[in-house]
Amino acid sequence: VVFGAGAIGLFAAQWARLSGASCVVQVDVRDDSLKIARDCGGDVVIHAAKEDPVDVVLSLTRGKGADLAIEAAGTPESSAQAFRCVRRRGRIALVGRVDGEWLMPEDVLTGLLRKEQTVYGNWGFDVQPFPANDWTIAAEAFSQRRLTVLPMITHLFRLEEIHRAVRMMSSRSEFFCKVMIVMDEKLQKEKLMI
C-alpha cells in the first residue's frame, strides 16, 4: 500500500511492483493524482476522503493487513493509516515528511508493538556508485521502460516560459505532478523518449 500519489509515491508504487508486489494499492485524496496512479498501473486506488483506506486494505487482505505500507504523503492521518493497515510483522516505510510534530496515536503505538511491525525511515537516495547504486538502477529501469513516466508529466513549458512555470508551481494555482521544461517548442509529450 502506498499512501500518497505524488511523484515519489507513484514511483514507490512502481518499484513495489518491480520488486514483486502482487497487488499495488495507491491512496490519495485528489482525483487527479488517483487518475495518474491508475495510468501508472496501480491495481487498486483509494480516495481517502471518500473511504477509509484501512478498511479497504483489511477487506482486500481478508483481515490480515498489507505486507508493506509506504507512507509518501507526509500527513499525520496517512502516517497513522499506514501503521493501521499493516499485518503482524509487516513493514512500514516512512518516506513522506510530516511538517511539524506528529504525535503517534496510542492505538498506532500499541499496534506497532503488539504486531511487532518494522519501521524504516528514508530520506532520499544514495548518489554514490558503491555500496548503493540508486542512480544506476533507476537509469536502467528508465532506459528499459520498466517505469511509467508520461502520465506524471502534467505540464510542458518552453524554456522562455520558465517564470510562468515556477509561478504556477509555487502558487499551486493548478494541479501538477511533474513539470517539464523543454528547449524545443515543437516537442510534444507523446514524442518524449521516456
PDB file of C-alpha atoms in Angstrom:
ATOM      1  CA  VAL A   1       0.000   0.000   0.000  1.00  0.00           C
ATOM      2  CA  VAL A   2       1.411   3.389  -0.965  1.00  0.00           C
ATOM      3  CA  PHE A   3      -0.012   6.452   0.755  1.00  0.00           C
ATOM      4  CA  GLY A   4       0.414   9.496  -1.473  1.00  0.00           C
ATOM      5  CA  ALA A   5       0.190   9.619  -5.259  1.00  0.00           C
ATOM      6  CA  GLY A   6       2.623  12.425  -5.910  1.00  0.00           C
ATOM      7  CA  ALA A   7       5.739  11.674  -7.936  1.00  0.00           C
ATOM      8  CA  ILE A   8       7.524   9.954  -5.027  1.00  0.00           C
ATOM      9  CA  GLY A   9       4.523   7.784  -4.194  1.00  0.00           C
ATOM     10  CA  LEU A  10       3.897   6.949  -7.852  1.00  0.00           C
ATOM     11  CA  PHE A  11       7.482   5.809  -8.313  1.00  0.00           C
ATOM     12  CA  ALA A  12       7.403   3.924  -4.991  1.00  0.00           C
ATOM     13  CA  ALA A  13       4.332   2.019  -6.193  1.00  0.00           C
ATOM     14  CA  GLN A  14       6.055   1.102  -9.439  1.00  0.00           C
ATOM     15  CA  TRP A  15       9.204  -0.032  -7.604  1.00  0.00           C
ATOM     16  CA  ALA A  16       6.997  -2.160  -5.333  1.00  0.00           C
ATOM     17  CA  ARG A  17       5.577  -3.836  -8.436  1.00  0.00           C
ATOM     18  CA  LEU A  18       9.069  -4.336  -9.937  1.00  0.00           C
ATOM     19  CA  SER A  19      10.165  -5.829  -6.611  1.00  0.00           C
ATOM     20  CA  GLY A  20       7.441  -8.463  -6.737  1.00  0.00           C
ATOM     21  CA  ALA A  21       4.314  -6.984  -5.128  1.00  0.00           C
ATOM     22  CA  SER A  22       1.304  -8.916  -6.403  1.00  0.00           C
ATOM     23  CA  CYS A  23      -1.188  -6.114  -5.721  1.00  0.00           C
ATOM     24  CA  VAL A  24      -0.290  -2.441  -5.511  1.00  0.00           C
ATOM     25  CA  VAL A  25      -2.745  -0.178  -3.698  1.00  0.00           C
ATOM     26  CA  GLN A  26      -2.370   3.599  -4.014  1.00  0.00           C
ATOM     27  CA  VAL A  27      -4.055   6.035  -1.614  1.00  0.00           C
ATOM     28  CA  ASP A  28      -4.557   9.771  -2.068  1.00  0.00           C
ATOM     29  CA  VAL A  29      -7.188  12.481  -1.570  1.00  0.00           C
ATOM     30  CA  ARG A  30      -7.055  14.037  -5.050  1.00  0.00           C
ATOM     31  CA  ASP A  31      -8.912  12.681  -8.064  1.00  0.00           C
ATOM     32  CA  ASP A  32      -6.175  13.988 -10.400  1.00  0.00           C
ATOM     33  CA  SER A  33      -3.487  12.094  -8.508  1.00  0.00           C
ATOM     34  CA  LEU A  34      -5.523   8.886  -8.406  1.00  0.00           C
ATOM     35  CA  LYS A  35      -6.100   9.028 -12.164  1.00  0.00           C
ATOM     36  CA  ILE A  36      -2.337   9.201 -12.673  1.00  0.00           C
ATOM     37  CA  ALA A  37      -1.926   6.303 -10.213  1.00  0.00           C
ATOM     38  CA  ARG A  38      -4.314   4.217 -12.354  1.00  0.00           C
ATOM     39  CA  ASP A  39      -2.475   5.244 -15.534  1.00  0.00           C
ATOM     40  CA  CYS A  40       0.826   4.187 -13.927  1.00  0.00           C
ATOM     41  CA  GLY A  41      -0.506   0.711 -13.178  1.00  0.00           C
ATOM     42  CA  GLY A  42      -1.980   0.864  -9.682  1.00  0.00           C
ATOM     43  CA  ASP A  43      -4.171  -2.201  -9.120  1.00  0.00           C
ATOM     44  CA  VAL A  44      -6.434  -0.519  -6.570  1.00  0.00           C
ATOM     45  CA  VAL A  45      -6.782   3.205  -5.952  1.00  0.00           C
ATOM     46  CA  ILE A  46      -8.430   4.522  -2.810  1.00  0.00           C
ATOM     47  CA  HIS A  47      -9.762   8.046  -2.383  1.00  0.00           C
ATOM     48  CA  ALA A  48      -9.031   8.555   1.322  1.00  0.00           C
ATOM     49  CA  ALA A  49     -11.517  11.437   1.644  1.00  0.00           C
ATOM     50  CA  LYS A  50     -14.326   9.155   0.426  1.00  0.00           C
ATOM     51  CA  GLU A  51     -13.475   5.802   2.002  1.00  0.00           C
ATOM     52  CA  ASP A  52     -11.304   4.567   4.843  1.00  0.00           C
ATOM     53  CA  PRO A  53      -8.098   3.113   3.361  1.00  0.00           C
ATOM     54  CA  VAL A  54      -7.533   0.911   6.398  1.00  0.00           C
ATOM     55  CA  ASP A  55     -10.968  -0.708   5.995  1.00  0.00           C
ATOM     56  CA  VAL A  56     -10.397  -1.223   2.265  1.00  0.00           C
ATOM     57  CA  VAL A  57      -6.944  -2.784   2.756  1.00  0.00           C
ATOM     58  CA  LEU A  58      -8.180  -5.061   5.534  1.00  0.00           C
ATOM     59  CA  SER A  59     -11.069  -6.126   3.299  1.00  0.00           C
ATOM     60  CA  LEU A  60      -8.728  -6.814   0.359  1.00  0.00           C
ATOM     61  CA  THR A  61      -6.463  -8.916   2.594  1.00  0.00           C
ATOM     62  CA  ARG A  62      -9.314 -10.734   4.397  1.00  0.00           C
ATOM     63  CA  GLY A  63      -8.435  -9.006   7.659  1.00  0.00           C
ATOM     64  CA  LYS A  64      -4.736  -9.889   7.548  1.00  0.00           C
ATOM     65  CA  GLY A  65      -3.328  -6.483   6.552  1.00  0.00           C
ATOM     66  CA  ALA A  66      -0.755  -5.450   3.991  1.00  0.00           C
ATOM     67  CA  ASP A  67       2.800  -6.795   3.965  1.00  0.00           C
ATOM     68  CA  LEU A  68       4.201  -3.298   3.415  1.00  0.00           C
ATOM     69  CA  ALA A  69       2.929   0.265   3.608  1.00  0.00           C
ATOM     70  CA  ILE A  70       4.943   3.110   2.128  1.00  0.00           C
ATOM     71  CA  GLU A  71       3.950   6.463   3.584  1.00  0.00           C
ATOM     72  CA  ALA A  72       4.767   9.116   0.979  1.00  0.00           C
ATOM     73  CA  ALA A  73       2.008  11.651   1.647  1.00  0.00           C
ATOM     74  CA  GLY A  74       3.539  13.202   4.733  1.00  0.00           C
ATOM     75  CA  THR A  75       0.385  13.827   6.732  1.00  0.00           C
ATOM     76  CA  PRO A  76      -0.401  12.731  10.293  1.00  0.00           C
ATOM     77  CA  GLU A  77      -3.557  10.959   9.062  1.00  0.00           C
ATOM     78  CA  SER A  78      -1.832   8.967   6.321  1.00  0.00           C
ATOM     79  CA  SER A  79       1.055   8.101   8.644  1.00  0.00           C
ATOM     80  CA  ALA A  80      -1.327   6.619  11.207  1.00  0.00           C
ATOM     81  CA  GLN A  81      -3.282   4.802   8.480  1.00  0.00           C
ATOM     82  CA  ALA A  82      -0.062   3.266   7.130  1.00  0.00           C
ATOM     83  CA  PHE A  83       0.605   1.632  10.514  1.00  0.00           C
ATOM     84  CA  ARG A  84      -3.012   0.554  10.979  1.00  0.00           C
ATOM     85  CA  CYS A  85      -3.268  -1.268   7.639  1.00  0.00           C
ATOM     86  CA  VAL A  86      -0.105  -3.378   8.005  1.00  0.00           C
ATOM     87  CA  ARG A  87      -0.194  -7.014   9.134  1.00  0.00           C
ATOM     88  CA  ARG A  88       1.561  -8.651  12.048  1.00  0.00           C
ATOM     89  CA  ARG A  89       5.324  -8.477  11.458  1.00  0.00           C
ATOM     90  CA  GLY A  90       4.684  -6.275   8.438  1.00  0.00           C
ATOM     91  CA  ARG A  91       6.774  -3.296   7.396  1.00  0.00           C
ATOM     92  CA  ILE A  92       6.181   0.445   7.231  1.00  0.00           C
ATOM     93  CA  ALA A  93       8.475   2.717   5.227  1.00  0.00           C
ATOM     94  CA  LEU A  94       8.238   6.386   6.150  1.00  0.00           C
ATOM     95  CA  VAL A  95       9.184   8.482   3.126  1.00  0.00           C
ATOM     96  CA  GLY A  96       6.852  11.486   3.374  1.00  0.00           C
ATOM     97  CA  ARG A  97       7.870  14.094   5.907  1.00  0.00           C
ATOM     98  CA  VAL A  98       5.180  15.378   8.253  1.00  0.00           C
ATOM     99  CA  ASP A  99       5.526  19.137   8.764  1.00  0.00           C
ATOM    100  CA  GLY A 100       5.722  19.981  12.433  1.00  0.00           C
ATOM    101  CA  GLU A 101       5.232  17.432  15.168  1.00  0.00           C
ATOM    102  CA  TRP A 102       3.496  14.121  14.716  1.00  0.00           C
ATOM    103  CA  LEU A 103       2.254  12.555  17.887  1.00  0.00           C
ATOM    104  CA  MET A 104       1.792   8.829  17.388  1.00  0.00           C
ATOM    105  CA  PRO A 105      -1.752   7.911  18.438  1.00  0.00           C
ATOM    106  CA  GLU A 106      -1.886   5.367  21.261  1.00  0.00           C
ATOM    107  CA  ASP A 107      -3.597   2.704  19.122  1.00  0.00           C
ATOM    108  CA  VAL A 108      -0.857   3.043  16.483  1.00  0.00           C
ATOM    109  CA  LEU A 109       1.900   2.594  19.066  1.00  0.00           C
ATOM    110  CA  THR A 110       0.086  -0.358  20.632  1.00  0.00           C
ATOM    111  CA  GLY A 111      -0.385  -1.928  17.187  1.00  0.00           C
ATOM    112  CA  LEU A 112       3.274  -1.365  16.308  1.00  0.00           C
ATOM    113  CA  LEU A 113       4.349  -3.163  19.474  1.00  0.00           C
ATOM    114  CA  ARG A 114       1.765  -5.947  19.540  1.00  0.00           C
ATOM    115  CA  LYS A 115       2.048  -6.712  15.827  1.00  0.00           C
ATOM    116  CA  GLU A 116       5.853  -6.486  16.001  1.00  0.00           C
ATOM    117  CA  GLN A 117       5.950  -4.260  12.949  1.00  0.00           C
ATOM    118  CA  THR A 118       9.212  -2.974  11.496  1.00  0.00           C
ATOM    119  CA  VAL A 119       9.586   0.710  10.631  1.00  0.00           C
ATOM    120  CA  TYR A 120      12.075   2.062   8.093  1.00  0.00           C
ATOM    121  CA  GLY A 121      12.939   5.678   7.519  1.00  0.00           C
ATOM    122  CA  ASN A 122      14.034   7.018   4.171  1.00  0.00           C
ATOM    123  CA  TRP A 123      15.352  10.406   3.198  1.00  0.00           C
ATOM    124  CA  GLY A 124      16.106  10.329  -0.481  1.00  0.00           C
ATOM    125  CA  PHE A 125      18.737   8.237  -2.139  1.00  0.00           C
ATOM    126  CA  ASP A 126      22.405   7.460  -2.340  1.00  0.00           C
ATOM    127  CA  VAL A 127      24.335   9.077  -5.175  1.00  0.00           C
ATOM    128  CA  GLN A 128      27.481   7.068  -4.571  1.00  0.00           C
ATOM    129  CA  PRO A 129      28.199   4.217  -7.003  1.00  0.00           C
ATOM    130  CA  PHE A 130      29.091   1.890  -4.117  1.00  0.00           C
ATOM    131  CA  PRO A 131      27.766   0.337  -1.910  1.00  0.00           C
ATOM    132  CA  ALA A 132      24.387   1.560  -3.171  1.00  0.00           C
ATOM    133  CA  ASN A 133      23.807   2.381  -6.813  1.00  0.00           C
ATOM    134  CA  ASP A 134      20.383   4.020  -6.798  1.00  0.00           C
ATOM    135  CA  TRP A 135      21.016   6.253  -9.793  1.00  0.00           C
ATOM    136  CA  THR A 136      22.324   3.389 -11.952  1.00  0.00           C
ATOM    137  CA  ILE A 137      19.377   1.158 -11.075  1.00  0.00           C
ATOM    138  CA  ALA A 138      16.897   3.971 -11.789  1.00  0.00           C
ATOM    139  CA  ALA A 139      18.578   4.889 -15.090  1.00  0.00           C
ATOM    140  CA  GLU A 140      18.482   1.258 -16.210  1.00  0.00           C
ATOM    141  CA  ALA A 141      14.794   0.963 -15.323  1.00  0.00           C
ATOM    142  CA  PHE A 142      14.019   4.118 -17.312  1.00  0.00           C
ATOM    143  CA  SER A 143      16.055   3.030 -20.319  1.00  0.00           C
ATOM    144  CA  GLN A 144      14.363  -0.377 -20.292  1.00  0.00           C
ATOM    145  CA  ARG A 145      10.966   1.338 -19.985  1.00  0.00           C
ATOM    146  CA  ARG A 146      10.074  -0.597 -16.859  1.00  0.00           C
ATOM    147  CA  LEU A 147       8.771   2.592 -15.222  1.00  0.00           C
ATOM    148  CA  THR A 148       5.742   4.505 -16.459  1.00  0.00           C
ATOM    149  CA  VAL A 149       6.586   8.193 -16.571  1.00  0.00           C
ATOM    150  CA  LEU A 150       4.451  10.002 -19.167  1.00  0.00           C
ATOM    151  CA  PRO A 151       1.210  10.157 -17.114  1.00  0.00           C
ATOM    152  CA  MET A 152       3.142  12.005 -14.406  1.00  0.00           C
ATOM    153  CA  ILE A 153       4.162  14.828 -16.752  1.00  0.00           C
ATOM    154  CA  THR A 154       1.169  17.103 -16.409  1.00  0.00           C
ATOM    155  CA  HIS A 155       2.746  20.251 -17.866  1.00  0.00           C
ATOM    156  CA  LEU A 156       5.247  21.118 -20.581  1.00  0.00           C
ATOM    157  CA  PHE A 157       6.701  24.621 -20.726  1.00  0.00           C
ATOM    158  CA  ARG A 158       9.120  26.119 -23.214  1.00  0.00           C
ATOM    159  CA  LEU A 159      12.336  27.457 -21.717  1.00  0.00           C
ATOM    160  CA  GLU A 160      11.192  31.057 -22.209  1.00  0.00           C
ATOM    161  CA  GLU A 161       8.091  30.233 -20.107  1.00  0.00           C
ATOM    162  CA  ILE A 162      10.078  29.099 -17.100  1.00  0.00           C
ATOM    163  CA  HIS A 163       8.934  32.057 -14.975  1.00  0.00           C
ATOM    164  CA  ARG A 164       5.292  31.160 -15.649  1.00  0.00           C
ATOM    165  CA  ALA A 165       6.016  27.528 -14.727  1.00  0.00           C
ATOM    166  CA  VAL A 166       7.672  28.496 -11.449  1.00  0.00           C
ATOM    167  CA  ARG A 167       4.799  30.872 -10.561  1.00  0.00           C
ATOM    168  CA  MET A 168       2.246  28.146 -11.255  1.00  0.00           C
ATOM    169  CA  MET A 169       4.127  25.622  -9.110  1.00  0.00           C
ATOM    170  CA  SER A 170       4.867  27.982  -6.218  1.00  0.00           C
ATOM    171  CA  SER A 171       1.314  29.344  -6.088  1.00  0.00           C
ATOM    172  CA  ARG A 172      -0.203  25.882  -6.668  1.00  0.00           C
ATOM    173  CA  SER A 173      -2.769  27.648  -8.834  1.00  0.00           C
ATOM    174  CA  GLU A 174      -3.477  24.390 -10.643  1.00  0.00           C
ATOM    175  CA  PHE A 175      -2.827  20.707 -10.165  1.00  0.00           C
ATOM    176  CA  PHE A 176       0.553  19.397 -11.301  1.00  0.00           C
ATOM    177  CA  CYS A 177       2.570  16.262 -10.754  1.00  0.00           C
ATOM    178  CA  LYS A 178       5.743  16.737 -12.794  1.00  0.00           C
ATOM    179  CA  VAL A 179       6.505  19.844 -14.807  1.00  0.00           C
ATOM    180  CA  MET A 180       8.925  19.616 -17.717  1.00  0.00           C
ATOM    181  CA  ILE A 181      10.819  22.490 -19.295  1.00  0.00           C
ATOM    182  CA  VAL A 182      11.611  21.818 -22.967  1.00  0.00           C
ATOM    183  CA  MET A 183      14.097  23.539 -25.242  1.00  0.00           C
ATOM    184  CA  ASP A 184      12.301  22.704 -28.483  1.00  0.00           C
ATOM    185  CA  GLU A 185       8.817  24.215 -28.714  1.00  0.00           C
ATOM    186  CA  LYS A 186       7.825  21.510 -31.211  1.00  0.00           C
ATOM    187  CA  LEU A 187       8.482  18.799 -28.639  1.00  0.00           C
ATOM    188  CA  GLN A 188       5.271  17.130 -27.617  1.00  0.00           C
ATOM    189  CA  LYS A 189       4.744  14.934 -24.572  1.00  0.00           C
ATOM    190  CA  GLU A 190       3.877  11.975 -26.796  1.00  0.00           C
ATOM    191  CA  LYS A 191       7.226  12.239 -28.583  1.00  0.00           C
ATOM    192  CA  LEU A 192       9.317  12.075 -25.430  1.00  0.00           C
ATOM    193  CA  MET A 193      11.500   9.013 -25.308  1.00  0.00           C
ATOM    194  CA  ILE A 194      10.791   8.061 -21.694  1.00  0.00           C
TER     195      ILE A 194
END
